[in-house]
């Protein structure tokens, strides 16, 4: 599943370097923008190593996409497991899979990264369509995180027709790897967006725009002030289509195989972990406000839920740090 974009700034489509005065000191900056992992990646960096770090970000996302996480790249670990039904994972991927399986269990299956066969039937990325009911039932019968067994770094699929798809967590994983690179460099501040997952790095307060579900990119209903963290949003508006007067979106219910229909239009999760912010934004969307809030709190994360009737529900987020910029939206009474 792909994520709805949280736009922090308009970033150039090529690496650019400059000098600016920051707190009275000349500081190097770099902006980078490119496509990777089936989404747009952008970064704004400040510090002596900003240009080098920009290149590292490009290298990190390319490697994760082609060699580790992609289910379509023939050179990736996940592709190999899907093709062979098993595989010995690298230590990093093994750790990520173990953590994601815990999210699957704690969410009661609301987060499930074995829905590749189901999402293929909807084909949101290319030629969206409503799948045949029997075909959907068949694909669902081969999904389910319980079909995965991880022993050490050995991952096995009990059902060879199951399809692992890390689209709902991969962008957050990329942020965690990017953060490691930033921490090792002479970069003081960074804003890195991998689709709808954003890394905010540095000793300052950042402003994050929460996108207008009824508007295009660059239109926001609220502004959220946060310290260094990872912020991910899952929304029903980024990949969707209409058929016979009904709207279908890409966030699928693992129980039914159909788009989730629970009154939500977006969920934003704030976490120190990119992986958790990404995975939990999907899990919390599927679970709904009450159960999603409990899951986020269990992981020590904060969340913002936006409903179809233009209500904003907060979980662990103070109203003092969020400003509504569209007067048609209001805070829900909680």
mmCIF file of C-alpha atoms in Angstrom:
data_model
loop_
_atom_site.group_PDB
_atom_site.id
_atom_site.type_symbol
_atom_site.label_atom_id
_atom_site.label_comp_id
_atom_site.label_asym_id
_atom_site.label_seq_id
_atom_site.Cartn_x
_atom_site.Cartn_y
_atom_site.Cartn_z
ATOM 1 C CA UNK A 1 0.000 0.000 0.000
ATOM 2 C CA UNK A 2 1.261 3.397 -0.811
ATOM 3 C CA UNK A 3 1.160 6.385 1.442
ATOM 4 C CA UNK A 4 -0.455 9.756 1.001
ATOM 5 C CA UNK A 5 2.110 12.522 0.736
ATOM 6 C CA UNK A 6 2.817 14.874 3.639
ATOM 7 C CA UNK A 7 4.457 17.850 1.959
ATOM 8 C CA UNK A 8 6.866 19.812 4.179
ATOM 9 C CA UNK A 9 8.402 22.068 1.554
ATOM 10 C CA UNK A 10 8.757 22.438 -2.173
ATOM 11 C CA UNK A 11 12.095 20.823 -2.984
ATOM 12 C CA UNK A 12 14.006 21.203 -6.258
ATOM 13 C CA UNK A 13 14.268 18.250 -8.621
ATOM 14 C CA UNK A 14 18.060 18.198 -8.537
ATOM 15 C CA UNK A 15 20.759 18.617 -5.899
ATOM 16 C CA UNK A 16 21.486 22.270 -5.229
ATOM 17 C CA UNK A 17 24.015 23.773 -2.815
ATOM 18 C CA UNK A 18 24.090 27.200 -1.223
ATOM 19 C CA UNK A 19 25.286 29.184 1.773
ATOM 20 C CA UNK A 20 22.988 30.863 4.233
ATOM 21 C CA UNK A 21 23.387 32.579 7.549
ATOM 22 C CA UNK A 22 22.007 30.439 10.386
ATOM 23 C CA UNK A 23 22.289 31.835 13.919
ATOM 24 C CA UNK A 24 24.983 34.204 12.681
ATOM 25 C CA UNK A 25 27.112 31.472 11.076
ATOM 26 C CA UNK A 26 27.499 30.710 7.382
ATOM 27 C CA UNK A 27 26.207 27.195 6.800
ATOM 28 C CA UNK A 28 26.099 24.971 3.731
ATOM 29 C CA UNK A 29 22.722 23.701 2.545
ATOM 30 C CA UNK A 30 21.567 21.175 -0.012
ATOM 31 C CA UNK A 31 18.204 20.338 -1.543
ATOM 32 C CA UNK A 32 17.556 17.106 -3.393
ATOM 33 C CA UNK A 33 14.500 15.654 -5.105
ATOM 34 C CA UNK A 34 14.082 12.450 -7.102
ATOM 35 C CA UNK A 35 11.845 9.412 -7.575
ATOM 36 C CA UNK A 36 12.576 6.148 -5.755
ATOM 37 C CA UNK A 37 10.579 3.412 -4.029
ATOM 38 C CA UNK A 38 7.596 4.261 -6.255
ATOM 39 C CA UNK A 39 7.328 7.742 -4.782
ATOM 40 C CA UNK A 40 8.925 11.176 -4.687
ATOM 41 C CA UNK A 41 11.833 11.610 -2.294
ATOM 42 C CA UNK A 42 12.904 15.076 -1.186
ATOM 43 C CA UNK A 43 15.402 16.404 1.335
ATOM 44 C CA UNK A 44 16.470 19.750 2.701
ATOM 45 C CA UNK A 45 19.754 19.597 4.607
ATOM 46 C CA UNK A 46 21.812 22.122 6.587
ATOM 47 C CA UNK A 47 25.391 21.535 7.638
ATOM 48 C CA UNK A 48 28.943 21.075 6.420
ATOM 49 C CA UNK A 49 28.219 17.616 4.986
ATOM 50 C CA UNK A 50 24.888 18.538 3.413
ATOM 51 C CA UNK A 51 25.913 17.732 -0.178
ATOM 52 C CA UNK A 52 27.554 14.426 0.765
ATOM 53 C CA UNK A 53 24.541 13.474 2.863
ATOM 54 C CA UNK A 54 22.188 14.293 -0.015
ATOM 55 C CA UNK A 55 24.046 11.769 -2.149
ATOM 56 C CA UNK A 56 23.873 9.210 0.666
ATOM 57 C CA UNK A 57 20.107 9.622 0.809
ATOM 58 C CA UNK A 58 19.903 8.827 -2.891
ATOM 59 C CA UNK A 59 22.161 5.788 -2.447
ATOM 60 C CA UNK A 60 20.211 4.510 0.580
ATOM 61 C CA UNK A 61 16.795 4.650 -1.083
ATOM 62 C CA UNK A 62 18.131 3.075 -4.275
ATOM 63 C CA UNK A 63 19.738 0.195 -2.386
ATOM 64 C CA UNK A 64 16.694 -0.485 -0.218
ATOM 65 C CA UNK A 65 14.452 -0.408 -3.254
ATOM 66 C CA UNK A 66 16.449 -2.622 -5.595
ATOM 67 C CA UNK A 67 18.276 -4.933 -3.190
ATOM 68 C CA UNK A 68 16.113 -5.308 -0.089
ATOM 69 C CA UNK A 69 12.464 -4.252 0.079
ATOM 70 C CA UNK A 70 11.014 -4.310 -3.429
ATOM 71 C CA UNK A 71 8.839 -7.237 -4.432
ATOM 72 C CA UNK A 72 9.306 -6.465 -8.124
ATOM 73 C CA UNK A 73 13.075 -6.023 -8.331
ATOM 74 C CA UNK A 74 14.622 -9.382 -9.169
ATOM 75 C CA UNK A 75 17.687 -8.515 -7.086
ATOM 76 C CA UNK A 76 15.835 -7.826 -3.841
ATOM 77 C CA UNK A 77 15.596 -10.055 -0.791
ATOM 78 C CA UNK A 78 11.809 -9.782 -0.599
ATOM 79 C CA UNK A 79 11.419 -10.711 -4.268
ATOM 80 C CA UNK A 80 13.541 -13.792 -3.657
ATOM 81 C CA UNK A 81 11.420 -14.918 -0.692
ATOM 82 C CA UNK A 82 8.204 -14.412 -2.664
ATOM 83 C CA UNK A 83 9.594 -16.422 -5.570
ATOM 84 C CA UNK A 84 11.109 -19.254 -3.555
ATOM 85 C CA UNK A 85 8.775 -19.437 -0.584
ATOM 86 C CA UNK A 86 11.651 -18.968 1.841
ATOM 87 C CA UNK A 87 15.002 -17.299 2.278
ATOM 88 C CA UNK A 88 17.768 -16.303 4.654
ATOM 89 C CA UNK A 89 17.421 -12.576 5.232
ATOM 90 C CA UNK A 90 20.159 -10.090 5.934
ATOM 91 C CA UNK A 91 20.340 -9.124 9.586
ATOM 92 C CA UNK A 92 18.748 -5.717 9.010
ATOM 93 C CA UNK A 93 15.785 -7.044 7.041
ATOM 94 C CA UNK A 94 15.363 -9.870 9.530
ATOM 95 C CA UNK A 95 15.078 -7.321 12.338
ATOM 96 C CA UNK A 96 12.571 -5.215 10.425
ATOM 97 C CA UNK A 97 10.410 -8.247 9.588
ATOM 98 C CA UNK A 98 10.438 -9.316 13.255
ATOM 99 C CA UNK A 99 9.280 -5.851 14.335
ATOM 100 C CA UNK A 100 6.581 -5.716 11.654
ATOM 101 C CA UNK A 101 5.264 -9.126 12.662
ATOM 102 C CA UNK A 102 4.825 -7.762 16.183
ATOM 103 C CA UNK A 103 2.796 -4.858 14.767
ATOM 104 C CA UNK A 104 0.665 -7.395 12.884
ATOM 105 C CA UNK A 105 -0.001 -9.319 16.106
ATOM 106 C CA UNK A 106 -0.602 -6.306 18.350
ATOM 107 C CA UNK A 107 -2.973 -4.777 15.793
ATOM 108 C CA UNK A 108 -4.919 -8.032 15.518
ATOM 109 C CA UNK A 109 -4.046 -8.240 11.830
ATOM 110 C CA UNK A 110 -5.147 -4.698 10.986
ATOM 111 C CA UNK A 111 -1.610 -4.269 9.709
ATOM 112 C CA UNK A 112 -0.701 -7.143 7.395
ATOM 113 C CA UNK A 113 2.122 -7.083 4.858
ATOM 114 C CA UNK A 114 1.037 -10.218 2.974
ATOM 115 C CA UNK A 115 -1.673 -8.478 0.918
ATOM 116 C CA UNK A 116 0.366 -8.178 -2.265
ATOM 117 C CA UNK A 117 -1.902 -10.537 -4.181
ATOM 118 C CA UNK A 118 -5.008 -8.668 -3.039
ATOM 119 C CA UNK A 119 -3.686 -5.211 -3.914
ATOM 120 C CA UNK A 120 -2.601 -6.490 -7.343
ATOM 121 C CA UNK A 121 -6.251 -7.222 -8.144
ATOM 122 C CA UNK A 122 -7.172 -3.591 -7.474
ATOM 123 C CA UNK A 123 -4.194 -2.315 -9.505
ATOM 124 C CA UNK A 124 -4.362 1.174 -7.991
ATOM 125 C CA UNK A 125 -0.989 2.193 -9.381
ATOM 126 C CA UNK A 126 -1.756 1.616 -13.061
ATOM 127 C CA UNK A 127 -5.230 0.556 -14.205
ATOM 128 C CA UNK A 128 -7.528 0.621 -11.140
ATOM 129 C CA UNK A 129 -10.548 -1.636 -11.167
ATOM 130 C CA UNK A 130 -12.996 -3.364 -8.834
ATOM 131 C CA UNK A 131 -11.900 -7.017 -8.740
ATOM 132 C CA UNK A 132 -14.137 -10.001 -9.247
ATOM 133 C CA UNK A 133 -15.508 -11.216 -5.922
ATOM 134 C CA UNK A 134 -14.316 -14.793 -6.342
ATOM 135 C CA UNK A 135 -10.833 -13.689 -7.398
ATOM 136 C CA UNK A 136 -10.671 -11.443 -4.357
ATOM 137 C CA UNK A 137 -11.753 -14.266 -2.054
ATOM 138 C CA UNK A 138 -9.092 -16.528 -3.539
ATOM 139 C CA UNK A 139 -6.366 -13.902 -3.058
ATOM 140 C CA UNK A 140 -7.479 -13.317 0.529
ATOM 141 C CA UNK A 141 -7.258 -17.039 1.248
ATOM 142 C CA UNK A 142 -3.530 -16.860 0.464
ATOM 143 C CA UNK A 143 -2.872 -13.788 2.613
ATOM 144 C CA UNK A 144 -2.368 -13.477 6.352
ATOM 145 C CA UNK A 145 0.734 -12.749 8.381
ATOM 146 C CA UNK A 146 0.230 -16.075 10.192
ATOM 147 C CA UNK A 147 1.508 -17.725 7.000
ATOM 148 C CA UNK A 148 4.973 -16.288 7.738
ATOM 149 C CA UNK A 149 7.471 -18.020 10.001
ATOM 150 C CA UNK A 150 10.624 -16.185 11.053
ATOM 151 C CA UNK A 151 13.278 -18.283 12.801
ATOM 152 C CA UNK A 152 16.383 -16.226 13.349
ATOM 153 C CA UNK A 153 16.824 -14.680 9.917
ATOM 154 C CA UNK A 154 15.145 -17.576 8.105
ATOM 155 C CA UNK A 155 11.776 -16.482 6.675
ATOM 156 C CA UNK A 156 9.369 -19.109 5.342
ATOM 157 C CA UNK A 157 5.955 -18.827 3.685
ATOM 158 C CA UNK A 158 3.653 -21.707 4.554
ATOM 159 C CA UNK A 159 1.530 -20.747 1.527
ATOM 160 C CA UNK A 160 3.610 -20.337 -1.635
ATOM 161 C CA UNK A 161 0.876 -18.109 -3.109
ATOM 162 C CA UNK A 162 1.249 -15.534 -0.314
ATOM 163 C CA UNK A 163 2.822 -12.272 -1.490
ATOM 164 C CA UNK A 164 4.874 -10.107 0.886
ATOM 165 C CA UNK A 165 4.476 -6.404 0.149
ATOM 166 C CA UNK A 166 6.304 -3.900 2.382
ATOM 167 C CA UNK A 167 4.737 -0.834 0.755
ATOM 168 C CA UNK A 168 3.066 0.133 4.037
ATOM 169 C CA UNK A 169 6.349 0.173 5.967
ATOM 170 C CA UNK A 170 9.215 0.520 3.505
ATOM 171 C CA UNK A 171 9.243 4.296 3.378
ATOM 172 C CA UNK A 172 9.475 4.482 7.149
ATOM 173 C CA UNK A 173 12.303 1.960 7.094
ATOM 174 C CA UNK A 174 14.093 4.214 4.612
ATOM 175 C CA UNK A 175 13.745 7.133 7.031
ATOM 176 C CA UNK A 176 15.402 5.127 9.798
ATOM 177 C CA UNK A 177 18.359 4.326 7.553
ATOM 178 C CA UNK A 178 18.560 7.942 6.396
ATOM 179 C CA UNK A 179 18.533 9.115 10.006
ATOM 180 C CA UNK A 180 21.510 6.872 10.750
ATOM 181 C CA UNK A 181 23.425 8.507 7.893
ATOM 182 C CA UNK A 182 22.462 12.011 9.014
ATOM 183 C CA UNK A 183 23.560 11.313 12.590
ATOM 184 C CA UNK A 184 26.993 10.213 11.369
ATOM 185 C CA UNK A 185 27.459 13.351 9.248
ATOM 186 C CA UNK A 186 27.998 17.009 9.975
ATOM 187 C CA UNK A 187 24.360 17.881 9.273
ATOM 188 C CA UNK A 188 22.590 19.895 11.931
ATOM 189 C CA UNK A 189 19.078 19.979 10.495
ATOM 190 C CA UNK A 190 17.241 17.846 7.962
ATOM 191 C CA UNK A 191 13.755 17.438 6.542
ATOM 192 C CA UNK A 192 13.499 14.282 4.444
ATOM 193 C CA UNK A 193 10.272 13.107 2.831
ATOM 194 C CA UNK A 194 9.860 9.640 1.335
ATOM 195 C CA UNK A 195 6.315 9.835 0.032
ATOM 196 C CA UNK A 196 4.035 10.276 3.029
ATOM 197 C CA UNK A 197 6.728 9.535 5.606
ATOM 198 C CA UNK A 198 8.875 12.412 6.827
ATOM 199 C CA UNK A 199 12.024 12.612 8.951
ATOM 200 C CA UNK A 200 12.454 15.817 10.980
ATOM 201 C CA UNK A 201 15.986 16.037 12.351
ATOM 202 C CA UNK A 202 17.584 18.732 14.495
ATOM 203 C CA UNK A 203 17.206 20.710 17.713
ATOM 204 C CA UNK A 204 14.285 22.877 16.635
ATOM 205 C CA UNK A 205 10.525 22.801 16.304
ATOM 206 C CA UNK A 206 9.254 21.810 12.865
ATOM 207 C CA UNK A 207 5.906 22.601 11.278
ATOM 208 C CA UNK A 208 4.137 19.770 9.455
ATOM 209 C CA UNK A 209 1.178 20.397 7.192
ATOM 210 C CA UNK A 210 -1.727 17.926 7.376
ATOM 211 C CA UNK A 211 -3.109 17.685 3.865
ATOM 212 C CA UNK A 212 -6.626 18.680 2.907
ATOM 213 C CA UNK A 213 -8.383 15.392 2.018
ATOM 214 C CA UNK A 214 -10.570 17.238 -0.481
ATOM 215 C CA UNK A 215 -7.801 19.329 -2.032
ATOM 216 C CA UNK A 216 -4.685 18.736 -4.037
ATOM 217 C CA UNK A 217 -1.099 18.516 -2.889
ATOM 218 C CA UNK A 218 0.016 21.677 -1.145
ATOM 219 C CA UNK A 219 -3.349 22.386 0.488
ATOM 220 C CA UNK A 220 -3.591 21.809 4.242
ATOM 221 C CA UNK A 221 -6.273 21.769 6.904
ATOM 222 C CA UNK A 222 -3.942 22.072 9.881
ATOM 223 C CA UNK A 223 -0.362 22.690 10.949
ATOM 224 C CA UNK A 224 1.318 20.483 13.520
ATOM 225 C CA UNK A 225 4.349 21.617 15.544
ATOM 226 C CA UNK A 226 6.698 18.751 16.435
ATOM 227 C CA UNK A 227 10.249 18.215 17.643
ATOM 228 C CA UNK A 228 12.698 15.782 16.044
ATOM 229 C CA UNK A 229 10.681 12.739 14.980
ATOM 230 C CA UNK A 230 9.273 10.728 12.103
ATOM 231 C CA UNK A 231 5.783 11.580 10.839
ATOM 232 C CA UNK A 232 3.740 9.348 8.518
ATOM 233 C CA UNK A 233 0.270 9.762 7.062
ATOM 234 C CA UNK A 234 -2.094 7.212 5.548
ATOM 235 C CA UNK A 235 -4.959 8.783 3.626
ATOM 236 C CA UNK A 236 -7.812 7.639 1.422
ATOM 237 C CA UNK A 237 -7.348 10.450 -1.081
ATOM 238 C CA UNK A 238 -3.950 9.802 -2.671
ATOM 239 C CA UNK A 239 -4.717 6.694 -4.723
ATOM 240 C CA UNK A 240 -8.395 6.286 -5.432
ATOM 241 C CA UNK A 241 -10.952 5.969 -8.197
ATOM 242 C CA UNK A 242 -14.718 6.061 -8.654
ATOM 243 C CA UNK A 243 -16.867 3.324 -10.125
ATOM 244 C CA UNK A 244 -20.669 3.445 -10.424
ATOM 245 C CA UNK A 245 -20.814 6.410 -8.069
ATOM 246 C CA UNK A 246 -18.692 4.795 -5.364
ATOM 247 C CA UNK A 247 -15.172 5.809 -4.371
ATOM 248 C CA UNK A 248 -12.507 3.161 -3.803
ATOM 249 C CA UNK A 249 -9.148 3.884 -2.166
ATOM 250 C CA UNK A 250 -5.927 1.929 -1.681
ATOM 251 C CA UNK A 251 -6.027 1.261 2.094
ATOM 252 C CA UNK A 252 -7.419 -2.261 2.184
ATOM 253 C CA UNK A 253 -9.070 -4.093 5.052
ATOM 254 C CA UNK A 254 -7.123 -7.355 5.550
ATOM 255 C CA UNK A 255 -10.362 -9.114 6.534
ATOM 256 C CA UNK A 256 -12.455 -8.207 3.484
ATOM 257 C CA UNK A 257 -9.936 -7.190 0.816
ATOM 258 C CA UNK A 258 -12.013 -4.060 0.155
ATOM 259 C CA UNK A 259 -11.044 -0.466 0.978
ATOM 260 C CA UNK A 260 -11.547 0.410 4.640
ATOM 261 C CA UNK A 261 -14.857 2.207 5.189
ATOM 262 C CA UNK A 262 -14.951 3.484 8.775
ATOM 263 C CA UNK A 263 -15.457 7.228 8.390
ATOM 264 C CA UNK A 264 -11.755 8.125 8.363
ATOM 265 C CA UNK A 265 -9.957 9.966 5.566
ATOM 266 C CA UNK A 266 -6.469 10.154 7.077
ATOM 267 C CA UNK A 267 -4.339 9.161 10.052
ATOM 268 C CA UNK A 268 -1.024 10.800 10.936
ATOM 269 C CA UNK A 269 1.326 9.072 13.386
ATOM 270 C CA UNK A 270 4.316 10.676 15.121
ATOM 271 C CA UNK A 271 7.091 8.418 16.398
ATOM 272 C CA UNK A 272 10.832 8.308 16.993
ATOM 273 C CA UNK A 273 10.836 5.324 14.620
ATOM 274 C CA UNK A 274 10.179 5.698 10.913
ATOM 275 C CA UNK A 275 9.131 2.057 10.646
ATOM 276 C CA UNK A 276 6.557 2.433 13.414
ATOM 277 C CA UNK A 277 5.192 5.754 12.182
ATOM 278 C CA UNK A 278 4.658 4.225 8.737
ATOM 279 C CA UNK A 279 3.212 0.870 9.792
ATOM 280 C CA UNK A 280 1.040 2.311 12.563
ATOM 281 C CA UNK A 281 -0.501 4.969 10.319
ATOM 282 C CA UNK A 282 -1.949 2.118 8.258
ATOM 283 C CA UNK A 283 -2.859 -0.031 11.267
ATOM 284 C CA UNK A 284 -4.569 2.858 13.049
ATOM 285 C CA UNK A 285 -6.507 3.758 9.904
ATOM 286 C CA UNK A 286 -7.822 0.203 9.616
ATOM 287 C CA UNK A 287 -8.631 -0.047 13.335
ATOM 288 C CA UNK A 288 -10.462 3.268 13.563
ATOM 289 C CA UNK A 289 -10.199 6.008 16.172
ATOM 290 C CA UNK A 290 -10.769 4.146 19.438
ATOM 291 C CA UNK A 291 -8.720 1.013 18.810
ATOM 292 C CA UNK A 292 -6.167 2.905 16.724
ATOM 293 C CA UNK A 293 -5.557 5.348 19.569
ATOM 294 C CA UNK A 294 -4.949 2.465 21.971
ATOM 295 C CA UNK A 295 -2.469 0.841 19.599
ATOM 296 C CA UNK A 296 -0.564 4.092 19.063
ATOM 297 C CA UNK A 297 -0.399 4.675 22.819
ATOM 298 C CA UNK A 298 0.855 1.122 23.377
ATOM 299 C CA UNK A 299 3.850 1.986 21.195
ATOM 300 C CA UNK A 300 4.322 5.412 22.806
ATOM 301 C CA UNK A 301 3.275 7.169 19.589
ATOM 302 C CA UNK A 302 0.971 10.118 18.963
ATOM 303 C CA UNK A 303 -1.746 10.245 16.304
ATOM 304 C CA UNK A 304 -4.119 12.621 14.526
ATOM 305 C CA UNK A 305 -7.310 11.169 13.001
ATOM 306 C CA UNK A 306 -9.315 13.075 10.362
ATOM 307 C CA UNK A 307 -12.887 11.986 9.614
ATOM 308 C CA UNK A 308 -15.164 12.360 6.608
ATOM 309 C CA UNK A 309 -17.374 14.739 8.572
ATOM 310 C CA UNK A 310 -14.359 17.053 9.075
ATOM 311 C CA UNK A 311 -13.628 16.292 12.695
ATOM 312 C CA UNK A 312 -10.094 16.105 14.079
ATOM 313 C CA UNK A 313 -9.433 13.561 16.818
ATOM 314 C CA UNK A 314 -6.179 13.720 18.786
ATOM 315 C CA UNK A 315 -4.391 10.843 20.507
ATOM 316 C CA UNK A 316 -1.502 11.930 22.698
ATOM 317 C CA UNK A 317 -1.368 15.261 20.858
ATOM 318 C CA UNK A 318 -2.078 18.508 22.702
ATOM 319 C CA UNK A 319 -4.282 21.090 21.018
ATOM 320 C CA UNK A 320 -1.539 23.576 21.822
ATOM 321 C CA UNK A 321 0.692 22.123 19.082
ATOM 322 C CA UNK A 322 -1.876 21.895 16.296
ATOM 323 C CA UNK A 323 -3.435 24.840 14.478
ATOM 324 C CA UNK A 324 -6.490 24.373 12.274
ATOM 325 C CA UNK A 325 -6.030 26.413 9.080
ATOM 326 C CA UNK A 326 -9.305 25.401 7.382
ATOM 327 C CA UNK A 327 -12.317 26.632 9.336
ATOM 328 C CA UNK A 328 -14.555 23.890 7.920
ATOM 329 C CA UNK A 329 -12.674 21.469 10.216
ATOM 330 C CA UNK A 330 -13.123 21.382 13.989
ATOM 331 C CA UNK A 331 -11.726 19.454 16.931
ATOM 332 C CA UNK A 332 -13.926 16.576 18.043
ATOM 333 C CA UNK A 333 -15.172 16.541 21.608
ATOM 334 C CA UNK A 334 -13.279 13.734 23.317
#
